Amino acid sequence: MNDPLVIAGRELRSRLITGTGKYSSPEAMRDAVVASGCELVTVAVGRIDLDSVEEAITDHLPEGVTLLPNTAGSATAEEAVRIARLARAGGLPDWIKLEVIPDPRWLLPDPVETLKAAAQLVGEGFTVLPYVLPDPVLQRKLEAVGCAAVMPLASPIGSGSGLKLRHTIEIMVEQAEVPVVVDAGLGAPSHAAEAMELGADAVLVNTAIARADDPAAMARAFRLGVEAGRTARLAGLIEERETAEPSSPLGGLAARP
Amino acid sequence: MNDPLVIAGRELRSRLITGTGKYSSPEAMRDAVVASGCELVTVAVGRIDLDSVEEAITDHLPEGVTLLPNTAGSATAEEAVRIARLARAGGLPDWIKLEVIPDPRWLLPDPVETLKAAAQLVGEGFTVLPYVLPDPVLQRKLEAVGCAAVMPLASPIGSGSGLKLRHTIEIMVEQAEVPVVVDAGLGAPSHAAEAMELGADAVLVNTAIARADDPAAMARAFRLGVEAGRTARLAGLIEERETAEPSSPLGGLAARP
Amino acid sequence: MNDPLVIAGRELRSRLITGTGKYSSPEAMRDAVVASGCELVTVAVGRIDLDSVEEAITDHLPEGVTLLPNTAGSATAEEAVRIARLARAGGLPDWIKLEVIPDPRWLLPDPVETLKAAAQLVGEGFTVLPYVLPDPVLQRKLEAVGCAAVMPLASPIGSGSGLKLRHTIEIMVEQAEVPVVVDAGLGAPSHAAEAMELGADAVLVNTAIARADDPAAMARAFRLGVEAGRTARLAGLIEERETAEPSSPLGGLAARP
Amino acid sequence: MNDPLVIAGRELRSRLITGTGKYSSPEAMRDAVVASGCELVTVAVGRIDLDSVEEAITDHLPEGVTLLPNTAGSATAEEAVRIARLARAGGLPDWIKLEVIPDPRWLLPDPVETLKAAAQLVGEGFTVLPYVLPDPVLQRKLEAVGCAAVMPLASPIGSGSGLKLRHTIEIMVEQAEVPVVVDAGLGAPSHAAEAMELGADAVLVNTAIARADDPAAMARAFRLGVEAGRTARLAGLIEERETAEPSSPLGGLAARP
Amino acid sequence: MTVTVNGRAQEAAPGETVETLLERLGLAARYALVERNGEPVERERYGATALEDGDTLVVARPVAGG
Amino acid sequence: MTVTVNGRAQEAAPGETVETLLERLGLAARYALVERNGEPVERERYGATALEDGDTLVVARPVAGG
Amino acid sequence: MTVTVNGRAQEAAPGETVETLLERLGLAARYALVERNGEPVERERYGATALEDGDTLVVARPVAGG
Amino acid sequence: MTVTVNGRAQEAAPGETVETLLERLGLAARYALVERNGEPVERERYGATALEDGDTLVVARPVAGG
């Protein structure tokens, strides 16, 4: 219903991307993905356990959604590149959510290794969407090496804390040459709406939906929140003002001079 | 689509109430009211200028919306009661948005006069919705005299500053015995969604819609934001947490021990 | 070292008022009061337990501090007036920190009963300092009946949450005709400094000092914070700005054109 | 009066570092430096204009302060290294505040070039204090190459916006192996106190002092704020809590059961 | 006879009612709110309410407001 | 005679005053606040205030508070 | 001959290919991602890629992630 | 001979050193920072560093900064 988002020449009607992690069941995941209306869903790549081969998560996804593989589990550029190559060779899309995360406590990305892997993967023909701390200078470097979008985190993964780093995300949006997708830490639809209102092009949500009491309903709520925020951005939000301004005439029944 | 809001026994499907002030034209107002999907719209009561009788605002409202007259222009309980009586006698609904505002600079309500007028009007059979500073003790008193709802302000009228007084609104929601309608200061759909997520029963928006570049689109954005927030409230929001929690397995391609 | 605070004609050199509650021992209280440098300390009034008569708290206070009795325990104007009269008759100062608190959960004051008691006590010759929710309209009424100061809460008593209601406190400061003393909820010296920077005349702190690991050191920290904030207020704080402004020349060694 | 700060084995009694830029006159700068009580002051390095040789800023500094040259004006690691070498060769201290800033609008540092220059300068025997965006992963890398401290920005230089990036600074403090000096964007003593309370080891302030109406008084205010925050950190701040907790007995004059 | 409407003197014919006055003033009775000598007049009684010399009327209606 | 102090019955000798009662109760008059039959008693009048049979007293004092 | 699959030794018949191996392991080739001796194997070549004694394989696939 | 100082040509006498040049330019050696042909010159060597025809010098010093 909104204006389409274009990443690497591809038009996306939905500005909400969802993850597939942390659901209580594959069915809950599928229902939430459907309710979210998203076209892109992220997946990780992991070793198959030969002793207990479960169904593939991909068997549970609705028709028409596109997989966005990530490089979760990579602490270095080399590991991330290895996962990206394996995913593509095995038939997954050549879009990659690049995450290089050395720190298991805060799950924050490594700017140097991420930039190195991004340059390598772009050179190999991948469409690269790097997960980054909101860093406007790093953003410029990632744009310069040819990334298709940048994915700054709002707050640590899974924290649900919202736009704790709003200030640097605003700067990124102001100077963006490729889409800015706010990723990680969005805990409520109001956070997603806020991100869209300040000019983000899209958001990625996982924990807040997967861990809700009713994931499908929460997915719908985020869809509405993203659409609300985008619509408001385009409709021209009012400026915040220090003082009050009446919405009703102050005269009431008194005679007006 | 959401669960209905019930005020004084009346079911409302929309949890968004809009004002009719500050629009550039009656047509812009009408289009926005339609786009907002609201069932209640506020109007003020003012003297007719005998020298230039314009069309009545009510001629421009779409079918099916109900008027909620306010007592704007009242600085005392007596003035507010006078306006309420006049409105009802003249055929307007007996619901009244009670506002007693002595201060033209910040447009903040008078707790003592508001309580006095509320008791009087409830006694006369009005359905009273008082506009108040978020004050949980005053809320209890207004409930005790029989108000049908309380309408705490998020921030000063027209400021668009959002939930600057969130803390006391949260307390009001926690202890509410009648619906809490957040009124004034909501500048963006994310603010409306936030109010609904924290448990408000409805919101009233005027300036942020009327003064937007595209009021009808902004009205739609607020409708979505309110629905997003209410849906999320019912779907069970996750708790905010200090630390990170991964959405993807950390192992990647490494062998798991 | 700062400019004196004047309340009801009395000059106070310290802009920090401390409470005497919640200390682990009378000695800890005494040391903290001394370290705080305050001249006014609040005390409550309570029944003596005839079965176990402890020392009076007043025996532990350092020389030179003045008692500011409060009306804690009052849920109505009548109870508050009774305590104030008893305190003065029994030889305590005729200054009274007026608190009328019907709600034991959030400990928020009753605006109507507080105003009623304030008018009564001013009429009886007391110097009245009412504890209130930040409500600029109520402030005007309390000034009108002759209160010597108003004491808005920053956040609920004992919460240590800081200036959660900053917005309405700023309005009170802007229009104040008698001193504004921010009371309750200040959890750190930065909160006290912030209150003074925005123009509060003084602050009252109890829990944050009494419950610190080292109350005397924390009392000193608050003294410094209050002095820092007041000094900054008088020295003229810079305006916050959206964008950056260099502190160093940008040229470096490059030739300047 | 506080515990000393140790950077690279050197003990500093003051935890406030000030800049020398943006003062209205050298005298105003000197008075503010004296009032601040700081031991380290930053200076930039610039070409001498042969046509108008002004007095050297260093002639105006009080006895006993140590110069901390910065690499302002550098957009690359190479330029920063060049300035550092020139400063040391010419007799300035071998401590260097490393700033590599490619972006003249937001004045944000380049993480990759900063890391590169830091490794180079540490190798050449400099004591390196890099100016960085709050990035906990970059912090680890800078520690690994031997930086003596890290200087994360609170908000853009000169903005006076305070701890807009508080969240990632808190993470840096939690995991720090070398001192964390919060630099840039602190606009008020309450901001400095807040930084110290959350565990920063020191702060650097320039614009907020130099541009105050009374720089010397503001310098004193920041000195007090830093001391307040550090003292509070050591004294054990209370935990923030959701609900209220009374400071006075609730019984009042009522009989206790 | 003379009545005052929103602060202005108006000639009124004998037998003039609130309803006829509103018509003469070009005010659709619809949504006109009338206060007579400080007391609100019920819409149903506009036609039955005969004005008297010296009456003070306030005529109001809904206006844009928030 | 009998008086009630903080809700408890106390025997009192004839001629007992507020001041003597406080002493008997081991309460330094200093900072003891006294209410007699709902009315506060001025400190200066503790000695002159003779108790009467059936008097109800509340004895209070400053306690720790914020 | 013997190959190592996800760290475990597996007997493999002569002429075994990636595709046949996956089948034997009960892994639908669909979405199985295969790395052989550190190099990714193109899906189209699963059938054509004959294993050799001592090969080290990693077999992975998409899993839930954010 | 001619040297370039901060981008401007300067005549220099034979035997001119960094130190004498600074004096001629009215620059107290104190805190003057000198780069010669891209290399920083150690303060101790200002006197011993003889200039050569075509040298390019950058002369800098501490300035106000944050």
Coordinates of C-alpha atoms in Angstrom, one line a residue, chain A residues 32-117:
Chain A
A32 CA 3.9 -14.8 12.1
V33 CA 5.7 -14.5 8.7
V34 CA 2.3 -14.6 7.0
A35 CA 0.8 -12.1 9.3
S36 CA 3.8 -9.8 9.0
G37 CA 3.2 -9.4 5.2
C38 CA 7.0 -9.4 4.7
E39 CA 8.7 -10.5 1.5
L40 CA 12.2 -11.1 2.9
V41 CA 12.9 -13.4 5.8
T42 CA 16.4 -14.0 7.3
V43 CA 17.8 -17.4 7.9
A44 CA 21.2 -18.5 9.4
V45 CA 23.3 -21.3 8.0
G46 CA 24.3 -24.1 10.3
R47 CA 25.8 -27.6 10.2
I48 CA 23.3 -30.4 9.9
D49 CA 23.3 -32.7 12.9
L50 CA 23.6 -36.2 11.3
D51 CA 22.2 -37.8 14.4
S52 CA 18.9 -36.0 14.3
V53 CA 17.9 -34.6 11.0
E54 CA 15.0 -32.2 11.6
E55 CA 12.9 -30.8 8.9
A56 CA 14.4 -27.8 7.1
I57 CA 13.0 -24.5 8.3
T58 CA 12.5 -23.7 4.7
D59 CA 9.8 -26.3 4.4
H60 CA 7.8 -24.2 6.8
L61 CA 7.9 -20.9 5.1
P62 CA 4.9 -19.6 3.1
E63 CA 5.1 -19.3 -0.7
G64 CA 6.5 -16.1 -2.1
V65 CA 8.8 -15.1 0.7
T66 CA 12.5 -14.7 -0.3
L67 CA 15.3 -16.0 1.9
L68 CA 17.9 -13.6 3.1
P69 CA 20.7 -15.7 4.5
N70 CA 22.9 -14.2 7.2
T71 CA 26.4 -15.0 8.3
A72 CA 25.6 -15.5 11.9
G73 CA 28.3 -17.3 13.8
S74 CA 31.1 -15.4 12.0
A75 CA 33.7 -13.6 14.2
T76 CA 35.9 -12.8 11.3
A77 CA 35.6 -11.6 7.7
E78 CA 37.0 -15.0 6.5
E79 CA 34.3 -16.9 8.3
A80 CA 31.6 -14.7 6.9
V81 CA 32.8 -15.0 3.4
R82 CA 32.9 -18.8 3.7
I83 CA 29.3 -18.9 4.8
A84 CA 28.1 -16.6 2.1
R85 CA 29.9 -18.6 -0.6
L86 CA 28.5 -21.9 0.7
A87 CA 25.0 -20.5 0.8
R88 CA 25.1 -19.3 -2.7
A89 CA 26.8 -22.4 -4.1
G90 CA 24.1 -24.5 -2.5
G91 CA 21.3 -22.6 -4.1
L92 CA 20.3 -19.9 -1.7
P93 CA 19.9 -16.3 -3.0
D94 CA 23.1 -14.3 -3.6
W95 CA 21.8 -11.6 -1.2
I96 CA 23.6 -11.8 2.1
K97 CA 23.0 -10.1 5.5
L98 CA 26.6 -9.7 6.5
E99 CA 27.2 -10.0 10.2
V100 CA 30.6 -10.3 11.8
I101 CA 30.2 -10.5 15.5
P102 CA 33.2 -11.2 17.7
D103 CA 31.5 -10.5 21.0
P104 CA 29.0 -13.0 22.3
R105 CA 27.9 -10.8 25.2
W106 CA 26.6 -7.7 23.4
L107 CA 26.5 -9.2 19.9
L108 CA 28.0 -6.0 18.4
P109 CA 29.5 -6.1 15.0
D110 CA 33.2 -5.6 14.1
P111 CA 33.5 -2.5 11.8
V112 CA 36.9 -3.4 10.3
E113 CA 36.1 -7.1 9.5
T114 CA 32.7 -6.2 8.3
L115 CA 34.1 -3.7 5.8
K116 CA 36.7 -6.2 4.7
A117 CA 34.1 -8.9 4.1

